[in-house]
Amino acid sequence: MSVIAVVGLATMGMNLARNLARNGFGVSIYNRTTSRVDDFMKQYGAEGAFTPAHTPQDLVAQLDKPRRILMMVKAGPPVDETIDHLAPHLEAGDILIDGGNSYFLDTVRRGKALEARGLRFIGTGVSGGEEGALLGPSIMPGGDRDAYQQVEPMLTMISAHVDGDPCCTYIGPGGAGHYVKMVHNGIEYADIQLIAEAYDLLTHALNLGAEDLSRIFSEWNKGDLESYLIQITSEVLAKRDRATGRPLVDVIVDEAEQKGTGKWASQSALDLGIPVTAITEAVFARSLSALKADRQLAARTLIGPNGGGKAPAPASLVDDVRSALYASKIVAYAQGFEEMQAASNENGWDLQLGAIARIWRGGCIIRARFLNRITDAYAAEGGIKNLLLVPYFRDAIASTQDAWRRVIGVAVERGIPVPAFSSSLAYYDAYRRERLPANLVQGLRDYFGAHTYRRIDRAGSFHTRWAQDGEEVPVR
Ligand code: 6PG
């Protein structure tokens, strides 16, 4: 008998099954295209206590009760199809777990539908790519809490560990786990975009090649920026193409693809009214990159700056870009955490942001030294309004902001696009302003649409008959 099943044997499913088996759990494996089950057994069957299943009936017969089934199938309709395929064979109390990148509202819907059938559902984020799945991912489970207790020993054991702590914790009810994974991915998009902007800026402002940049990123990885993404950036930039001998990155087409999680994070932030500018700029930057044909035409038509200002000193620009990257990254994370707090309030999830920062320290794509600082901040004080206000981050930005501003100046002068750097700085400058020009926005709205405004010196709402007699009238 097996304690758990993995259904869906693409890379993530296979590696999670192997991870579970390596940790001593008996694992049943099943895939609707059953040849994959046989292939898996041939390739990895000897690694652990695997039991192959060729039908859902076989599968349920092999599992201890309550049955625990981890579905690792593509997000979207395949999850519903897999549920429909398995659920008729399950009994009350059995547990289905969706470990893909599902949209959180789909998870809410599936949880309710399964609950109505007496089944229990967990929607969990799993981050770390292929290697993480095999050696220890970061796991963000949400949904039925009692059901989670039944899989907690397995999920915590197979997750990454940092300082002895598992990178897995119960996130919250309903779609909370997938929501948090969605924000993780949004931050991943922002992180990647910021790295790409740093690469672009140094390439064009200093005429550096990929290998020079690889060394710079590798150096940066020794300081505050130390992270998985900075480390692999250095590796990607160092790689030479076997066919042409050129840096591989130089022969890769510059059109970024996306599967939707970053877009969902932005859409949800728009619904919540939380400005996640770095994530959203990163999504738009991918969209703009995909308009290759339009860009090719525009490149021949539109005119850039003349000259581009005084050439910056290479060493100081490199240092400045590192500072700009760090400051922008702080803003991106502060925004992502604000989004999670707002979603938690909206949905009554009681998200523990400190615990989320803690399980992102290892295993996941955005793992970084920096997450220790966020974890410490939440451990030191509750009720953090915005990470930018935490003394450590406040001081980090205070000491890097001049460099951040210089970098954006260089980019603007030279016509190098840095949407995530500059929108993060604009957010910082707007957030720290007590008075913004929204007073004029309100005045204009009131002028053309009688939308009313509030005054700084009196309670209530008012309308001015701007184009008529100029009188101000209180509005009820
Ligand atoms: C992870 C990643 C992963 C995600 C990819 C691709 O945490 O392991 O977030 O889940 O699917 O990064 O995302 P895009 O194709 O949208 O870039």
Short mmCIF file of C-alpha atoms and ligand atoms in Angstrom, two decimals:
data_model
loop_
_atom_site.label_atom_id
_atom_site.label_comp_id
_atom_site.label_asym_id
_atom_site.label_seq_id
_atom_site.Cartn_x
_atom_site.Cartn_y
_atom_site.Cartn_z
CA MET A 1 0.00 0.00 0.00
CA SER A 2 1.11 3.56 -0.67
CA VAL A 3 0.61 6.58 1.56
CA ILE A 4 0.28 8.97 -1.35
CA ALA A 5 -0.22 9.00 -5.11
CA VAL A 6 1.19 11.33 -7.71
CA VAL A 7 -1.02 11.76 -10.76
CA GLY A 8 0.53 13.46 -13.79
CA LEU A 9 4.03 12.40 -14.69
CA ALA A 10 5.43 15.41 -16.51
CA THR A 11 8.70 16.75 -15.10
CA MET A 12 7.30 18.28 -11.90
CA GLY A 13 5.15 15.24 -11.10
CA MET A 14 7.97 12.79 -11.76
CA ASN A 15 10.41 14.71 -9.62
CA LEU A 16 7.98 15.15 -6.73
CA ALA A 17 7.22 11.42 -6.83
CA ARG A 18 10.96 10.68 -6.71
CA ASN A 19 11.42 13.17 -3.87
CA LEU A 20 8.62 11.51 -1.86
CA ALA A 21 10.12 8.06 -2.44
CA ARG A 22 13.62 9.24 -1.53
CA ASN A 23 12.18 10.42 1.77
CA GLY A 24 10.85 6.93 2.46
CA PHE A 25 7.20 7.30 1.45
CA GLY A 26 5.44 4.62 -0.57
CA VAL A 27 4.18 6.34 -3.73
CA SER A 28 1.62 5.16 -6.27
CA ILE A 29 2.03 6.75 -9.67
CA TYR A 30 -0.55 7.27 -12.34
CA ASN A 31 -0.87 9.12 -15.62
CA ARG A 32 -3.78 9.11 -18.03
CA THR A 33 -1.41 8.21 -20.86
CA THR A 34 -0.36 5.03 -19.12
CA SER A 35 2.82 4.48 -21.16
CA ARG A 36 4.31 7.24 -19.02
CA VAL A 37 3.74 5.11 -15.93
CA ASP A 38 5.70 2.26 -17.51
CA ASP A 39 8.44 4.60 -18.70
CA PHE A 40 8.72 6.04 -15.20
CA MET A 41 9.00 2.58 -13.65
CA LYS A 42 11.71 1.61 -16.14
CA GLN A 43 13.70 4.74 -15.46
CA TYR A 44 13.19 5.35 -11.75
CA GLY A 45 11.32 2.32 -10.38
CA ALA A 46 14.41 1.13 -8.50
CA GLU A 47 14.82 4.41 -6.63
CA GLY A 48 12.09 3.76 -4.06
CA ALA A 49 8.78 2.16 -3.09
CA PHE A 50 6.78 3.01 -6.21
CA THR A 51 3.60 1.22 -7.20
CA PRO A 52 2.40 1.74 -10.77
CA ALA A 53 -1.31 2.16 -11.45
CA HIS A 54 -2.88 1.88 -14.90
CA THR A 55 -6.46 2.74 -14.02
CA PRO A 56 -8.07 4.97 -11.39
CA GLN A 57 -9.54 1.80 -9.86
CA ASP A 58 -6.02 0.34 -9.44
CA LEU A 59 -4.88 3.59 -7.97
CA VAL A 60 -7.52 3.87 -5.27
CA ALA A 61 -7.06 0.24 -4.33
CA GLN A 62 -3.35 0.84 -3.68
CA LEU A 63 -3.79 3.77 -1.30
CA ASP A 64 -4.06 3.93 2.49
CA LYS A 65 -7.20 5.71 3.70
CA PRO A 66 -7.93 8.54 3.67
CA ARG A 67 -6.48 8.48 0.18
CA ARG A 68 -4.06 11.26 -0.62
CA ILE A 69 -3.62 12.12 -4.29
CA LEU A 70 -1.26 14.82 -5.50
CA MET A 71 -2.29 15.98 -8.96
CA MET A 72 0.54 17.51 -10.99
CA VAL A 73 -1.20 18.43 -14.23
CA LYS A 74 -1.24 21.59 -16.31
CA ALA A 75 -3.30 24.42 -14.80
CA GLY A 76 -6.73 25.01 -16.33
CA PRO A 77 -9.13 22.44 -17.79
CA PRO A 78 -6.75 19.46 -17.25
CA VAL A 79 -7.20 19.90 -13.48
CA ASP A 80 -10.99 19.65 -13.80
CA GLU A 81 -10.63 16.69 -16.15
CA THR A 82 -8.34 14.90 -13.73
CA ILE A 83 -10.72 15.56 -10.83
CA ASP A 84 -13.64 14.23 -12.90
CA HIS A 85 -11.58 11.19 -13.82
CA LEU A 86 -10.61 10.33 -10.24
CA ALA A 87 -13.40 11.60 -7.99
CA PRO A 88 -16.00 8.94 -8.86
CA HIS A 89 -13.64 6.31 -7.45
CA LEU A 90 -12.94 8.10 -4.18
CA GLU A 91 -14.69 7.88 -0.82
CA ALA A 92 -15.78 10.52 1.67
CA GLY A 93 -12.79 12.04 3.42
CA ASP A 94 -10.29 11.29 0.65
CA ILE A 95 -7.96 14.14 -0.23
CA LEU A 96 -7.14 15.61 -3.62
CA ILE A 97 -4.22 18.01 -3.86
CA ASP A 98 -3.62 20.29 -6.82
CA GLY A 99 0.07 21.16 -6.99
CA GLY A 100 -0.02 23.12 -10.25
CA ASN A 101 -0.13 26.87 -10.84
CA SER A 102 -3.93 27.06 -10.73
CA TYR A 103 -5.82 30.32 -10.66
CA PHE A 104 -6.92 30.81 -7.04
CA LEU A 105 -10.60 31.34 -7.86
CA ASP A 106 -10.60 28.00 -9.71
CA THR A 107 -9.22 26.47 -6.53
CA VAL A 108 -12.04 28.02 -4.48
CA ARG A 109 -14.59 26.65 -6.94
CA ARG A 110 -13.05 23.16 -7.00
CA GLY A 111 -12.78 23.07 -3.20
CA LYS A 112 -16.49 23.85 -2.82
CA ALA A 113 -17.56 21.35 -5.47
CA LEU A 114 -15.47 18.58 -3.91
CA GLU A 115 -16.64 19.42 -0.41
CA ALA A 116 -20.21 18.98 -1.63
CA ARG A 117 -19.20 15.45 -2.68
CA GLY A 118 -17.61 14.72 0.72
CA LEU A 119 -14.06 15.01 -0.65
CA ARG A 120 -11.34 17.26 0.70
CA PHE A 121 -9.22 19.57 -1.40
CA ILE A 122 -5.87 21.26 -1.01
CA GLY A 123 -4.62 23.79 -3.56
CA THR A 124 -0.91 24.15 -3.12
CA GLY A 125 1.77 26.28 -4.67
CA VAL A 126 4.96 24.39 -5.40
CA SER A 127 7.96 26.46 -6.39
CA GLY A 128 11.46 25.55 -7.40
CA GLY A 129 11.26 24.25 -10.93
CA GLU A 130 12.49 20.78 -11.85
CA GLU A 131 15.41 20.75 -9.47
CA GLY A 132 13.37 22.07 -6.57
CA ALA A 133 10.70 19.42 -7.08
CA LEU A 134 13.36 16.72 -6.90
CA LEU A 135 15.57 18.05 -4.14
CA GLY A 136 13.30 20.29 -2.07
CA PRO A 137 10.77 22.87 -3.24
CA SER A 138 9.03 25.63 -1.33
CA ILE A 139 5.44 24.48 -0.75
CA MET A 140 2.43 26.76 -0.14
CA PRO A 141 -0.60 24.61 0.75
CA GLY A 142 -4.06 26.10 1.21
CA GLY A 143 -7.59 24.77 1.57
CA ASP A 144 -8.97 22.22 4.01
CA ARG A 145 -6.88 22.50 7.18
CA ASP A 146 -7.71 19.06 8.57
CA ALA A 147 -6.80 17.53 5.25
CA TYR A 148 -3.52 19.39 5.39
CA GLN A 149 -2.70 17.70 8.72
CA GLN A 150 -2.92 14.39 6.86
CA VAL A 151 -0.24 15.38 4.36
CA GLU A 152 1.85 17.72 6.48
CA PRO A 153 4.51 15.14 7.40
CA MET A 154 5.10 14.35 3.73
CA LEU A 155 5.03 17.88 2.41
CA THR A 156 7.28 19.27 5.11
CA MET A 157 9.75 16.42 4.73
CA ILE A 158 10.13 16.77 0.96
CA SER A 159 10.34 20.58 1.07
CA ALA A 160 13.58 22.55 1.17
CA HIS A 161 14.91 23.32 4.65
CA VAL A 162 16.67 26.48 5.80
CA ASP A 163 18.36 26.44 9.21
CA GLY A 164 16.39 23.27 9.98
CA ASP A 165 13.02 24.90 9.18
CA PRO A 166 10.91 23.35 6.41
CA CYS A 167 9.95 25.65 3.54
CA CYS A 168 6.33 24.53 3.83
CA THR A 169 3.55 25.86 6.00
CA TYR A 170 -0.23 25.90 5.91
CA ILE A 171 -1.14 29.17 4.21
CA GLY A 172 -4.88 29.55 4.71
CA PRO A 173 -8.33 28.34 3.62
CA GLY A 174 -9.86 28.26 0.12
CA GLY A 175 -7.57 29.58 -2.58
CA ALA A 176 -4.99 31.10 -0.20
CA GLY A 177 -2.16 28.72 -1.16
CA HIS A 178 -2.51 29.33 -4.87
CA TYR A 179 -2.94 33.06 -4.25
CA VAL A 180 0.35 33.24 -2.39
CA LYS A 181 2.04 31.22 -5.14
CA MET A 182 0.60 33.67 -7.68
CA VAL A 183 2.14 36.62 -5.81
CA HIS A 184 5.41 34.66 -5.55
CA ASN A 185 5.36 34.37 -9.32
CA GLY A 186 4.50 38.06 -9.71
CA ILE A 187 7.54 38.92 -7.61
CA GLU A 188 9.53 36.43 -9.71
CA TYR A 189 8.47 38.38 -12.82
CA ALA A 190 9.55 41.68 -11.19
CA ASP A 191 12.88 40.22 -10.05
CA ILE A 192 13.61 38.85 -13.52
CA GLN A 193 12.64 42.12 -15.21
CA LEU A 194 14.87 44.14 -12.86
CA ILE A 195 17.77 41.81 -13.63
CA ALA A 196 17.07 42.16 -17.36
CA GLU A 197 17.05 45.97 -17.06
CA ALA A 198 20.38 45.93 -15.20
CA TYR A 199 21.83 43.71 -17.94
CA ASP A 200 20.46 45.94 -20.70
CA LEU A 201 21.69 49.14 -19.09
CA LEU A 202 25.22 47.90 -18.53
CA THR A 203 25.35 46.33 -21.97
CA HIS A 204 24.37 49.55 -23.74
CA ALA A 205 25.75 52.27 -21.50
CA LEU A 206 29.15 50.60 -21.06
CA ASN A 207 29.38 48.39 -24.13
CA LEU A 208 29.94 45.30 -22.04
CA GLY A 209 29.61 41.77 -23.37
CA ALA A 210 27.75 38.86 -21.83
CA GLU A 211 30.86 37.39 -20.24
CA ASP A 212 31.83 40.68 -18.55
CA LEU A 213 28.29 40.88 -17.24
CA SER A 214 28.42 37.31 -16.02
CA ARG A 215 31.39 38.28 -13.82
CA ILE A 216 29.56 41.35 -12.53
CA PHE A 217 26.47 39.32 -11.56
CA SER A 218 28.66 36.71 -9.93
CA GLU A 219 30.29 39.48 -7.86
CA TRP A 220 26.87 40.89 -6.94
CA ASN A 221 25.84 37.45 -5.76
CA LYS A 222 28.31 37.78 -2.89
CA GLY A 223 26.46 40.73 -1.30
CA ASP A 224 22.94 41.85 -0.41
CA LEU A 225 21.65 40.71 -3.80
CA GLU A 226 22.66 37.09 -3.19
CA SER A 227 19.88 34.97 -4.66
CA TYR A 228 19.11 32.08 -6.93
CA LEU A 229 18.06 34.36 -9.79
CA ILE A 230 21.27 36.44 -9.64
CA GLN A 231 23.33 33.25 -9.50
CA ILE A 232 21.66 31.70 -12.55
CA THR A 233 21.87 35.04 -14.40
CA SER A 234 25.63 34.80 -14.07
CA GLU A 235 25.51 31.23 -15.39
CA VAL A 236 23.19 32.06 -18.30
CA LEU A 237 25.41 34.99 -19.35
CA ALA A 238 28.55 32.84 -19.21
CA LYS A 239 27.16 30.12 -21.46
CA ARG A 240 28.54 29.90 -25.01
CA ASP A 241 26.49 28.62 -27.90
CA ARG A 242 28.00 25.41 -29.25
CA ALA A 243 26.82 26.11 -32.80
CA THR A 244 28.11 29.67 -33.23
CA GLY A 245 30.62 30.12 -30.43
CA ARG A 246 28.78 33.30 -29.39
CA PRO A 247 27.30 33.88 -25.93
CA LEU A 248 24.10 31.81 -25.99
CA VAL A 249 22.08 34.73 -24.64
CA ASP A 250 22.98 36.71 -27.77
CA VAL A 251 21.32 34.16 -30.06
CA ILE A 252 18.12 33.78 -28.02
CA VAL A 253 15.08 35.58 -29.52
CA ASP A 254 14.09 38.61 -27.42
CA GLU A 255 10.39 37.76 -27.02
CA ALA A 256 9.43 36.81 -23.46
CA GLU A 257 6.60 34.36 -22.94
CA GLN A 258 4.31 34.00 -19.96
CA LYS A 259 1.79 31.50 -18.67
CA GLY A 260 -0.41 33.91 -16.76
CA THR A 261 0.50 33.98 -13.07
CA GLY A 262 2.15 37.44 -13.27
CA LYS A 263 -0.84 38.79 -15.14
CA TRP A 264 -3.21 37.36 -12.52
CA ALA A 265 -1.15 38.96 -9.74
CA SER A 266 -1.53 42.31 -11.51
CA GLN A 267 -5.24 41.81 -12.18
CA SER A 268 -5.91 40.92 -8.56
CA ALA A 269 -3.93 43.96 -7.40
CA LEU A 270 -6.06 46.17 -9.66
CA ASP A 271 -9.19 44.65 -8.12
CA LEU A 272 -7.85 45.23 -4.61
CA GLY A 273 -6.61 48.74 -5.40
CA ILE A 274 -3.03 47.89 -4.43
CA PRO A 275 -0.33 49.45 -6.64
CA VAL A 276 2.00 46.57 -7.53
CA THR A 277 3.78 48.66 -10.13
CA ALA A 278 6.94 46.54 -10.40
CA ILE A 279 5.04 43.31 -11.08
CA THR A 280 2.72 44.97 -13.56
CA GLU A 281 5.56 46.73 -15.40
CA ALA A 282 7.27 43.36 -15.64
CA VAL A 283 4.16 41.81 -17.20
CA PHE A 284 3.82 44.71 -19.65
CA ALA A 285 7.53 44.52 -20.49
CA ARG A 286 6.99 40.89 -21.55
CA SER A 287 3.95 41.94 -23.60
CA LEU A 288 5.96 44.68 -25.32
CA SER A 289 8.82 42.30 -25.99
CA ALA A 290 6.40 39.97 -27.75
CA LEU A 291 5.44 42.71 -30.24
CA LYS A 292 8.59 41.96 -32.19
CA ALA A 293 7.33 42.88 -35.65
CA ASP A 294 6.01 46.23 -34.41
CA ARG A 295 9.31 46.92 -32.66
CA GLN A 296 11.25 46.12 -35.81
CA LEU A 297 9.24 48.72 -37.70
CA ALA A 298 9.47 51.28 -34.89
CA ALA A 299 13.22 50.73 -34.60
CA ARG A 300 13.55 52.01 -38.16
CA THR A 301 11.09 54.87 -37.66
CA LEU A 302 11.21 56.35 -34.18
CA ILE A 303 13.99 58.66 -33.12
CA GLY A 304 16.00 58.28 -29.91
CA PRO A 305 17.98 60.86 -27.92
CA ASN A 306 20.80 62.88 -29.45
CA GLY A 307 24.13 61.97 -27.93
CA GLY A 308 23.03 60.74 -24.55
CA GLY A 309 24.95 62.84 -22.07
CA LYS A 310 28.35 62.44 -20.50
CA ALA A 311 29.73 58.89 -20.58
CA PRO A 312 29.42 57.44 -17.07
CA ALA A 313 32.51 56.03 -15.35
CA PRO A 314 32.26 52.25 -15.75
CA ALA A 315 33.08 51.22 -12.19
CA SER A 316 30.74 53.70 -10.60
CA LEU A 317 27.89 52.86 -12.98
CA VAL A 318 28.25 49.16 -12.15
CA ASP A 319 28.00 49.98 -8.45
CA ASP A 320 25.09 52.31 -9.05
CA VAL A 321 23.18 49.68 -11.03
CA ARG A 322 23.70 47.20 -8.20
CA SER A 323 22.20 49.74 -5.79
CA ALA A 324 19.32 50.50 -8.14
CA LEU A 325 18.59 46.81 -8.48
CA TYR A 326 18.56 46.34 -4.71
CA ALA A 327 16.36 49.38 -4.04
CA SER A 328 13.89 48.42 -6.79
CA LYS A 329 13.80 44.87 -5.49
CA ILE A 330 12.86 46.11 -2.02
CA VAL A 331 9.97 48.05 -3.59
CA ALA A 332 8.81 45.02 -5.61
CA TYR A 333 8.70 42.82 -2.50
CA ALA A 334 7.06 45.53 -0.39
CA GLN A 335 4.33 45.76 -3.04
CA GLY A 336 3.87 41.99 -3.26
CA PHE A 337 3.53 41.72 0.52
CA GLU A 338 1.02 44.59 0.52
CA GLU A 339 -0.99 42.71 -2.08
CA MET A 340 -1.04 39.57 0.06
CA GLN A 341 -2.08 41.57 3.13
CA ALA A 342 -4.92 43.20 1.20
CA ALA A 343 -6.10 39.84 -0.21
CA SER A 344 -5.92 38.35 3.28
CA ASN A 345 -8.11 41.13 4.67
CA GLU A 346 -10.52 40.87 1.77
CA ASN A 347 -10.92 37.09 2.01
CA GLY A 348 -10.49 36.58 5.76
CA TRP A 349 -7.46 34.33 5.21
CA ASP A 350 -5.36 35.53 8.14
CA LEU A 351 -2.18 35.14 6.09
CA GLN A 352 0.96 35.04 8.22
CA LEU A 353 3.30 37.13 6.08
CA GLY A 354 6.30 36.37 8.28
CA ALA A 355 5.77 32.64 7.78
CA ILE A 356 5.41 33.16 4.04
CA ALA A 357 8.72 35.05 3.91
CA ARG A 358 10.25 32.20 5.93
CA ILE A 359 9.16 29.46 3.51
CA TRP A 360 10.42 31.52 0.56
CA ARG A 361 13.96 31.54 1.95
CA GLY A 362 14.70 28.19 0.35
CA GLY A 363 13.54 25.99 -2.51
CA CYS A 364 11.64 28.57 -4.54
CA ILE A 365 12.69 30.63 -7.54
CA ILE A 366 12.82 33.91 -5.61
CA ARG A 367 14.89 32.49 -2.74
CA ALA A 368 17.35 35.10 -1.61
CA ARG A 369 19.43 36.27 1.33
CA PHE A 370 17.11 39.26 1.37
CA LEU A 371 14.17 37.08 2.50
CA ASN A 372 15.94 36.54 5.83
CA ARG A 373 15.64 40.29 6.36
CA ILE A 374 11.90 40.19 5.59
CA THR A 375 11.44 37.20 7.89
CA ASP A 376 13.33 39.04 10.67
CA ALA A 377 11.22 42.15 10.16
CA TYR A 378 7.96 40.25 10.64
CA ALA A 379 9.40 38.36 13.62
CA ALA A 380 10.47 41.62 15.27
CA GLU A 381 7.25 43.55 14.88
CA GLY A 382 3.66 42.63 14.05
CA GLY A 383 1.32 44.81 12.03
CA ILE A 384 3.88 46.03 9.50
CA LYS A 385 2.06 48.49 7.26
CA ASN A 386 4.58 48.38 4.42
CA LEU A 387 8.05 46.85 4.33
CA LEU A 388 9.44 50.20 3.16
CA LEU A 389 8.73 51.55 6.66
CA VAL A 390 10.76 48.86 8.42
CA PRO A 391 14.00 50.49 9.64
CA TYR A 392 16.27 47.99 7.85
CA PHE A 393 14.64 48.61 4.45
CA ARG A 394 14.09 52.32 5.10
CA ASP A 395 17.83 52.67 5.69
CA ALA A 396 18.78 50.41 2.78
CA ILE A 397 16.83 52.62 0.40
CA ALA A 398 18.08 55.81 2.02
CA SER A 399 21.66 54.73 1.37
CA THR A 400 21.09 53.52 -2.20
CA GLN A 401 18.63 56.08 -3.51
CA ASP A 402 21.14 58.55 -4.94
CA ALA A 403 22.62 55.77 -7.05
CA TRP A 404 19.12 54.60 -8.00
CA ARG A 405 18.26 58.11 -9.24
CA ARG A 406 21.56 58.43 -11.15
CA VAL A 407 20.98 55.12 -12.92
CA ILE A 408 17.51 56.11 -14.05
CA GLY A 409 18.97 59.44 -15.22
CA VAL A 410 21.60 57.64 -17.33
CA ALA A 411 18.94 55.35 -18.77
CA VAL A 412 16.59 58.20 -19.65
CA GLU A 413 19.37 60.26 -21.24
CA ARG A 414 20.43 57.34 -23.38
CA GLY A 415 16.97 56.11 -24.27
CA ILE A 416 17.40 52.77 -22.50
CA PRO A 417 14.03 51.54 -21.20
CA VAL A 418 13.99 50.73 -17.47
CA PRO A 419 10.27 50.43 -16.69
CA ALA A 420 10.63 48.40 -13.49
CA PHE A 421 13.51 50.50 -12.09
CA SER A 422 11.73 53.76 -12.80
CA SER A 423 8.22 52.72 -11.75
CA SER A 424 9.65 51.43 -8.47
CA LEU A 425 11.33 54.77 -7.84
CA ALA A 426 8.13 56.62 -8.77
CA TYR A 427 6.23 54.44 -6.30
CA TYR A 428 8.80 55.20 -3.60
CA ASP A 429 8.64 58.92 -4.27
CA ALA A 430 4.84 58.92 -4.36
CA TYR A 431 4.46 56.73 -1.28
CA ARG A 432 6.63 59.03 0.83
CA ARG A 433 4.71 62.17 -0.22
CA GLU A 434 2.16 63.48 2.22
CA ARG A 435 0.43 65.45 -0.50
CA LEU A 436 0.08 64.23 -4.06
CA PRO A 437 -1.45 66.00 -7.07
CA ALA A 438 -4.63 63.96 -6.61
CA ASN A 439 -6.21 67.21 -5.41
CA LEU A 440 -6.12 68.40 -9.02
CA VAL A 441 -7.45 65.05 -10.23
CA GLN A 442 -10.41 65.53 -7.91
CA GLY A 443 -10.92 69.12 -9.09
CA LEU A 444 -11.01 68.03 -12.72
CA ARG A 445 -13.40 65.18 -11.99
CA ASP A 446 -15.66 67.57 -10.19
CA TYR A 447 -15.49 70.12 -13.02
CA PHE A 448 -16.56 67.84 -15.84
CA GLY A 449 -18.66 65.31 -13.99
CA ALA A 450 -19.75 66.81 -10.67
CA HIS A 451 -18.00 63.85 -9.02
CA THR A 452 -17.47 65.92 -5.82
CA TYR A 453 -14.39 66.35 -3.64
CA ARG A 454 -13.54 66.56 0.05
CA ARG A 455 -11.83 69.61 1.60
CA ILE A 456 -8.76 69.65 3.83
CA ASP A 457 -10.43 72.00 6.31
CA ARG A 458 -14.04 70.80 6.63
CA ALA A 459 -15.83 67.47 6.74
CA GLY A 460 -18.26 66.44 4.00
CA SER A 461 -18.36 66.31 0.22
CA PHE A 462 -18.54 69.35 -2.01
CA HIS A 463 -19.20 70.33 -5.58
CA THR A 464 -18.22 73.61 -7.19
CA ARG A 465 -20.26 74.96 -10.10
CA TRP A 466 -16.98 75.69 -11.86
CA ALA A 467 -18.34 76.89 -15.21
CA GLN A 468 -21.55 78.44 -13.89
CA ASP A 469 -21.64 80.81 -10.92
CA GLY A 470 -18.44 79.45 -9.28
CA GLU A 471 -20.27 78.71 -6.03
CA GLU A 472 -19.31 75.73 -3.87
CA VAL A 473 -22.18 73.66 -2.56
CA PRO A 474 -22.12 70.91 0.04
CA VAL A 475 -23.31 67.56 -1.28
CA ARG A 476 -25.24 65.03 0.66
C1 6PG B 1 8.26 28.34 -9.77
C2 6PG B 1 7.91 29.07 -11.03
C3 6PG B 1 7.07 28.27 -11.94
C4 6PG B 1 6.53 29.04 -13.14
C5 6PG B 1 7.58 29.45 -14.10
C6 6PG B 1 7.07 29.94 -15.44
O1 6PG B 1 7.98 28.91 -8.73
O2 6PG B 1 8.81 27.24 -9.82
O3 6PG B 1 7.20 30.23 -10.69
O4 6PG B 1 5.96 27.81 -11.20
O5 6PG B 1 5.67 28.22 -13.82
O6 6PG B 1 8.42 30.38 -13.56
O7 6PG B 1 6.27 31.06 -15.40
P1 6PG B 1 6.08 31.89 -16.75
O8 6PG B 1 6.05 30.91 -17.89
O9 6PG B 1 4.78 32.60 -16.62
O10 6PG B 1 7.26 32.80 -16.84
#
